[in-house]
Each structure stands twice: as structure tokens, then as C-alpha cells.
DNA sequence: TTTATAGTTGACTATTTTAGTCGGTTTAAT
DNA sequence: ATTAAACCGACTAAAATAGTCAACTATAAA
């Protein structure tokens, strides 16, 4: 089972994209700053998200990324699958050749668990996440933080001028 | 979230212990051969299982390990927790300091998922696994395999004698 | 009482994955 | 033309996994 910061970063970034939708494309630099994820790492992740047609890109100045479908049509499992290439708890990748070409004692247990996790995550869309109170409040705090640092940069610009 | 061969090995080994209970202690060498897990690695895992009081050991010739509780009182989550020290899908270990000391956008999602997985695994005991058809049939096949290689060793002993 | 068996421990190593960097190239708006 | 952005590939550092190895201790059977 593969569920690490990689998948978490991807979901967080997609949610950031959803939150800032409607105001034109969102640059990875913005996401990087808001969510505290390395820009270069985001590039890697979005290459995969794009190959999986979850986002579309706009190049050039003012460009960035946008969701490629409606928010209710993108679920968390799709995002994690896109960057991890599998949400699989078995060691054999469901082939059943866990032990000398035969299935191991616990093969079916891990299959069951895998589908359990996948079901859970595939029932949660970006729209669902957007509606959650905890997400809304964190997004609001991040907006304020962004504004503050924007004002800071104005002030420091004034000082250095 | 930490769910790799480490946890899978531990559960498989515990199930092997359960299957061969009642005929005295089971040696790690036996488990190693039957389940195809490196002996030295099993030693590491069982050190943790013992510290968590899931198994007890008997030293000396004919010694080995035994379950320390009834089969229905040991669940899969306990075994994985024992070797992995956490079944946690959050990156911050539930502290909520995922991003600059604040919780990240998706913190609660991972908390929910963690408890979902933990619930699922904690509802499955070794006794439950023993009762499954797929487990019984694999165990039977392994028993036959073991017998065959036992007979082989008798034959080769005769030949070399 | 010797001896072989098996657990116990700690240090060490190889491999893989994750996470991230760097340098460059295209592309498109100003 | 300049610049802001996506795009791309190769590279690297750190961590975790999956082991290995050697020395040691306890104990039951011969």
C-alpha cells in the first residue's frame, strides 16, 4: 500500500486548484507558496496529473493549471492513483504470485483491504472536500496569510525604494 | 500510511503460528521455509511481536513461538501496529502541524482514512482468517508442499547413505 | 554434562522509494 | 525582446525497507 506525502501533496494541490478556480489558471509557484510544497516536486506531480487528464495546462505568462473536469467528477482515489500508479495493499500487485508463484496465506486479506481503501477514497470528490468546514477554514486562513505576506512585500518594496 | 511487506510478513507469520498451534512451539526456521520469509528478518519482526506480548517464546531444542492469547483475541491491526509502530495516513502523526505548524488542507481527510483502515483491520481476528476458505486451501497446499520436501529429504538421505 | 537447538541482540549493508534539485527548452503574453 | 510560465530529463540526498551476519544466551534432550 502506497500512501505517503506524494499522494497527500497531490490531493492538497488539486484541492488548492479547486479553491482558486474561476480566476484563470493557477501557477505552480502560487500552489508551492500557499501549500508549502517544493515547486520542482509539484512539476513532477503535475506531469502525472496531466497525463491522467485530471488537469490541463496553459503555458506562457499568466499561465498555470486548471481542473480538467467538474469538481464533483474528480475523486481522491483518481488523484492518488495518478501519482502513485497504484493504491494496492498486496505485495504482488494482485497477480497472486506472492510466494513462489502461488498466492500467500494473506493474499485475499490485502485484496479486501485494497478495495476497502479505494472505495472510501473514490467516494470523496473535490467538491465534497470543498464543502467541508475544516477545509473552508484552513483555506480562509491561508488566504489571510497570503494577503499578509502580500502587504509585507508592498511595505518592503516601499522601504527599499 | 505504512503498509508494506513488513506488516504483511508479520500477519502471515502470525497466521502460520495460528495454523500450527496445538503441536507445541513453532520455530522461526519452519515459518521461514513455509512462508518464504528470511529467517533473520523474522527474528527482527518477532522481537517486536514479543515486546507487544502477541507471542511468547520457548527457548532451546524443540522451542519456538506460540500465540500469547486466544486466536479470536488477536486482530490484524494489533499485529501491524506491533511491527510498524503506526497505521497512520497523516504525515504529521495526528499532531496537526502538517504545514508551518498549522494543519494542512487535507489533514482531516487523512485522519478519517486512518481510522477507516484501522477499524477494518481491527475487526479481523486470526480466528476469522483461519475460518476463511482461501486461507484454509493455501494452508493445505503448503502442508502438502512441506510433506513432499520432507519425503525428498528422506530419499536423498537414503541415496547419500 | 555435553551439545545441539533456538531465541536474542546489535551492527552492518543493499536496494528501493521518496522527495527534491538543477539546468535547460519551449510557449505565449506584454 | 523580455518575461513568466509550463515542460523535460538527469541527477542527488535522505529515509525506509528488506534484509545479512556474527556473537551470545538459555535450555532441553542425548
Short mmCIF file of N, CA and C (backbone and C1' of nucleotides) in Angstrom, two decimals, chain C:
data_model
loop_
_atom_site.label_atom_id
_atom_site.label_comp_id
_atom_site.label_asym_id
_atom_site.label_seq_id
_atom_site.Cartn_x
_atom_site.Cartn_y
_atom_site.Cartn_z
P DT C 1 27.86 -31.62 35.47
"O5'" DT C 1 29.14 -32.13 34.68
"C5'" DT C 1 29.05 -33.49 34.15
"C4'" DT C 1 29.13 -33.43 32.63
"C3'" DT C 1 29.41 -32.07 32.02
"O3'" DT C 1 30.02 -32.28 30.74
"C1'" DT C 1 27.34 -32.79 31.26
P DT C 2 31.44 -31.61 30.45
"O5'" DT C 2 31.32 -31.59 28.84
"C5'" DT C 2 31.18 -32.82 28.17
"C4'" DT C 2 29.96 -32.83 27.26
"C3'" DT C 2 30.02 -31.89 26.05
"O3'" DT C 2 30.19 -32.70 24.92
"C1'" DT C 2 27.84 -32.07 26.96
P DT C 3 30.70 -32.15 23.54
"O5'" DT C 3 29.31 -31.89 22.80
"C5'" DT C 3 28.28 -32.88 22.89
"C4'" DT C 3 27.01 -32.33 22.27
"C3'" DT C 3 27.26 -31.20 21.26
"O3'" DT C 3 26.40 -31.39 20.17
"C1'" DT C 3 25.70 -30.48 22.87
P DA C 4 26.90 -31.05 18.69
"O5'" DA C 4 25.50 -30.89 17.93
"C5'" DA C 4 24.45 -31.79 18.24
"C4'" DA C 4 23.17 -31.04 18.48
"C3'" DA C 4 22.86 -29.98 17.42
"O3'" DA C 4 21.52 -30.19 16.99
"C1'" DA C 4 22.69 -29.03 19.58
P DT C 5 20.90 -29.42 15.79
"O5'" DT C 5 19.82 -28.54 16.56
"C5'" DT C 5 18.93 -29.16 17.47
"C4'" DT C 5 18.15 -28.09 18.19
"C3'" DT C 5 17.59 -27.01 17.28
"O3'" DT C 5 16.21 -26.87 17.56
"C1'" DT C 5 18.78 -26.04 19.10
P DA C 6 15.22 -26.33 16.46
"O5'" DA C 6 15.05 -24.83 16.94
"C5'" DA C 6 14.40 -24.61 18.19
"C4'" DA C 6 14.82 -23.29 18.75
"C3'" DA C 6 14.64 -22.09 17.80
"O3'" DA C 6 13.71 -21.20 18.37
"C1'" DA C 6 16.66 -21.96 19.01
P DG C 7 13.20 -19.91 17.60
"O5'" DG C 7 13.45 -18.80 18.70
"C5'" DG C 7 12.91 -19.02 20.00
"C4'" DG C 7 13.69 -18.22 21.03
"C3'" DG C 7 13.57 -16.71 20.86
"O3'" DG C 7 13.54 -16.11 22.15
"C1'" DG C 7 15.84 -17.34 20.70
P DT C 8 13.26 -14.58 22.33
"O5'" DT C 8 14.72 -13.97 22.20
"C5'" DT C 8 15.61 -14.08 23.31
"C4'" DT C 8 16.76 -13.10 23.13
"C3'" DT C 8 16.37 -11.72 22.62
"O3'" DT C 8 16.76 -10.78 23.61
"C1'" DT C 8 18.25 -12.57 21.44
P DT C 9 16.39 -9.28 23.50
"O5'" DT C 9 17.68 -8.66 22.79
"C5'" DT C 9 18.98 -8.97 23.31
"C4'" DT C 9 20.06 -8.49 22.36
"C3'" DT C 9 19.78 -7.15 21.69
"O3'" DT C 9 20.62 -6.19 22.29
"C1'" DT C 9 20.81 -8.72 20.22
P DG C 10 20.42 -4.62 21.95
"O5'" DG C 10 21.61 -4.40 20.90
"C5'" DG C 10 22.88 -4.98 21.15
"C4'" DG C 10 23.75 -4.79 19.92
"C3'" DG C 10 23.52 -3.47 19.19
"O3'" DG C 10 24.77 -2.97 18.75
"C1'" DG C 10 23.21 -5.24 17.70
P DA C 11 24.86 -1.44 18.24
"O5'" DA C 11 26.01 -1.58 17.14
"C5'" DA C 11 26.87 -2.72 17.14
"C4'" DA C 11 27.11 -3.16 15.71
"C3'" DA C 11 27.15 -2.02 14.70
"O3'" DA C 11 28.26 -2.15 13.85
"C1'" DA C 11 25.67 -3.70 13.99
P DC C 12 28.72 -0.92 12.92
"O5'" DC C 12 28.64 -1.57 11.48
"C5'" DC C 12 28.98 -2.95 11.28
"C4'" DC C 12 28.21 -3.49 10.09
"C3'" DC C 12 28.13 -2.52 8.91
"O3'" DC C 12 28.92 -3.00 7.85
"C1'" DC C 12 26.06 -3.65 9.32
P DT C 13 29.09 -2.17 6.50
"O5'" DT C 13 27.90 -2.70 5.59
"C5'" DT C 13 27.82 -4.09 5.27
"C4'" DT C 13 26.70 -4.31 4.28
"C3'" DT C 13 26.67 -3.30 3.15
"O3'" DT C 13 26.55 -4.00 1.93
"C1'" DT C 13 24.55 -3.46 4.14
P DA C 14 26.87 -3.27 0.54
"O5'" DA C 14 25.62 -3.73 -0.33
"C5'" DA C 14 25.02 -4.98 -0.10
"C4'" DA C 14 23.59 -4.95 -0.64
"C3'" DA C 14 23.43 -4.11 -1.90
"O3'" DA C 14 22.62 -4.86 -2.79
"C1'" DA C 14 21.95 -3.31 -0.20
P DT C 15 22.38 -4.30 -4.29
"O5'" DT C 15 20.86 -3.83 -4.24
"C5'" DT C 15 19.92 -4.62 -3.53
"C4'" DT C 15 18.63 -3.86 -3.38
"C3'" DT C 15 18.29 -2.98 -4.60
"O3'" DT C 15 17.03 -3.43 -5.06
"C1'" DT C 15 18.02 -1.77 -2.57
P DT C 16 16.35 -2.81 -6.37
"O5'" DT C 16 15.27 -1.85 -5.69
"C5'" DT C 16 14.53 -2.32 -4.56
"C4'" DT C 16 13.70 -1.20 -3.99
"C3'" DT C 16 13.09 -0.28 -5.05
"O3'" DT C 16 11.70 -0.25 -4.81
"C1'" DT C 16 14.18 0.99 -3.37
P DT C 17 10.70 0.55 -5.77
"O5'" DT C 17 10.39 1.84 -4.91
"C5'" DT C 17 10.07 1.66 -3.53
"C4'" DT C 17 9.98 3.00 -2.85
"C3'" DT C 17 9.29 4.08 -3.69
"O3'" DT C 17 8.20 4.56 -2.92
"C1'" DT C 17 11.35 4.88 -2.79
P DT C 18 7.29 5.76 -3.41
"O5'" DT C 18 7.94 6.98 -2.63
"C5'" DT C 18 8.25 6.82 -1.25
"C4'" DT C 18 8.94 8.06 -0.73
"C3'" DT C 18 8.29 9.37 -1.12
"O3'" DT C 18 8.15 10.14 0.06
"C1'" DT C 18 10.59 9.40 -1.68
P DA C 19 7.25 11.43 0.03
"O5'" DA C 19 8.34 12.55 -0.29
"C5'" DA C 19 9.41 12.72 0.63
"C4'" DA C 19 10.43 13.63 0.02
"C3'" DA C 19 9.85 14.90 -0.60
"O3'" DA C 19 10.39 15.99 0.12
"C1'" DA C 19 11.47 13.91 -2.02
P DG C 20 9.94 17.47 -0.23
"O5'" DG C 20 11.10 17.92 -1.21
"C5'" DG C 20 12.44 17.72 -0.74
"C4'" DG C 20 13.37 17.89 -1.90
"C3'" DG C 20 13.15 19.17 -2.70
"O3'" DG C 20 14.21 20.06 -2.39
"C1'" DG C 20 13.76 17.33 -4.04
P DT C 21 14.30 21.49 -3.11
"O5'" DT C 21 15.48 21.19 -4.15
"C5'" DT C 21 16.61 20.46 -3.73
"C4'" DT C 21 17.59 20.36 -4.88
"C3'" DT C 21 17.78 21.67 -5.65
"O3'" DT C 21 19.17 21.96 -5.67
"C1'" DT C 21 17.35 19.86 -7.14
P DC C 22 19.68 23.41 -6.11
"O5'" DC C 22 19.93 23.17 -7.66
"C5'" DC C 22 20.65 22.00 -8.05
"C4'" DC C 22 20.74 21.93 -9.56
"C3'" DC C 22 20.73 23.28 -10.28
"O3'" DC C 22 21.94 23.41 -11.00
"C1'" DC C 22 19.22 21.73 -11.29
P DG C 23 22.29 24.80 -11.67
"O5'" DG C 23 22.02 24.45 -13.21
"C5'" DG C 23 22.47 23.20 -13.73
"C4'" DG C 23 21.88 23.01 -15.11
"C3'" DG C 23 21.79 24.32 -15.92
"O3'" DG C 23 22.32 24.10 -17.22
"C1'" DG C 23 19.68 23.24 -15.85
P DG C 24 22.56 25.40 -18.13
"O5'" DG C 24 21.39 25.23 -19.20
"C5'" DG C 24 21.38 24.04 -20.00
"C4'" DG C 24 19.97 23.64 -20.29
"C3'" DG C 24 19.27 24.47 -21.36
"O3'" DG C 24 19.48 23.88 -22.64
"C1'" DG C 24 17.81 23.70 -19.62
P DT C 25 19.10 24.77 -23.91
"O5'" DT C 25 17.55 24.45 -24.14
"C5'" DT C 25 17.10 23.14 -24.54
"C4'" DT C 25 15.61 23.20 -24.69
"C3'" DT C 25 15.13 24.37 -25.51
"O3'" DT C 25 15.01 24.09 -26.91
"C1'" DT C 25 13.82 24.07 -23.50
P DT C 26 13.81 23.28 -27.55
"O5'" DT C 26 12.58 24.25 -27.36
"C5'" DT C 26 11.33 23.79 -27.86
"C4'" DT C 26 10.23 24.07 -26.86
"C3'" DT C 26 9.13 24.94 -27.46
"O3'" DT C 26 7.97 24.17 -27.61
"C1'" DT C 26 9.65 25.56 -25.22
P DT C 27 6.90 24.56 -28.69
"O5'" DT C 27 6.04 25.64 -27.92
"C5'" DT C 27 5.35 25.26 -26.73
"C4'" DT C 27 4.80 26.47 -26.03
"C3'" DT C 27 4.11 27.48 -26.95
"O3'" DT C 27 2.75 27.51 -26.58
"C1'" DT C 27 5.48 28.54 -25.34
P DA C 28 1.65 28.16 -27.48
"O5'" DA C 28 1.51 29.58 -26.78
"C5'" DA C 28 1.01 29.65 -25.44
"C4'" DA C 28 1.21 31.04 -24.90
"C3'" DA C 28 0.63 32.16 -25.77
"O3'" DA C 28 0.02 33.08 -24.88
"C1'" DA C 28 2.85 32.65 -25.28
P DA C 29 -1.43 33.68 -25.29
"O5'" DA C 29 -1.47 35.04 -24.45
"C5'" DA C 29 -1.27 35.00 -23.05
"C4'" DA C 29 -0.34 36.11 -22.61
"C3'" DA C 29 -0.76 37.52 -23.03
"O3'" DA C 29 -0.85 38.30 -21.85
"C1'" DA C 29 1.55 37.17 -23.44
P DT C 30 -1.65 39.67 -21.83
"O5'" DT C 30 -0.51 40.77 -21.67
"C5'" DT C 30 0.54 40.58 -20.72
"C4'" DT C 30 1.65 41.55 -21.02
"C3'" DT C 30 1.18 42.86 -21.64
"O3'" DT C 30 1.38 43.93 -20.72
"C1'" DT C 30 3.12 42.00 -22.75
#
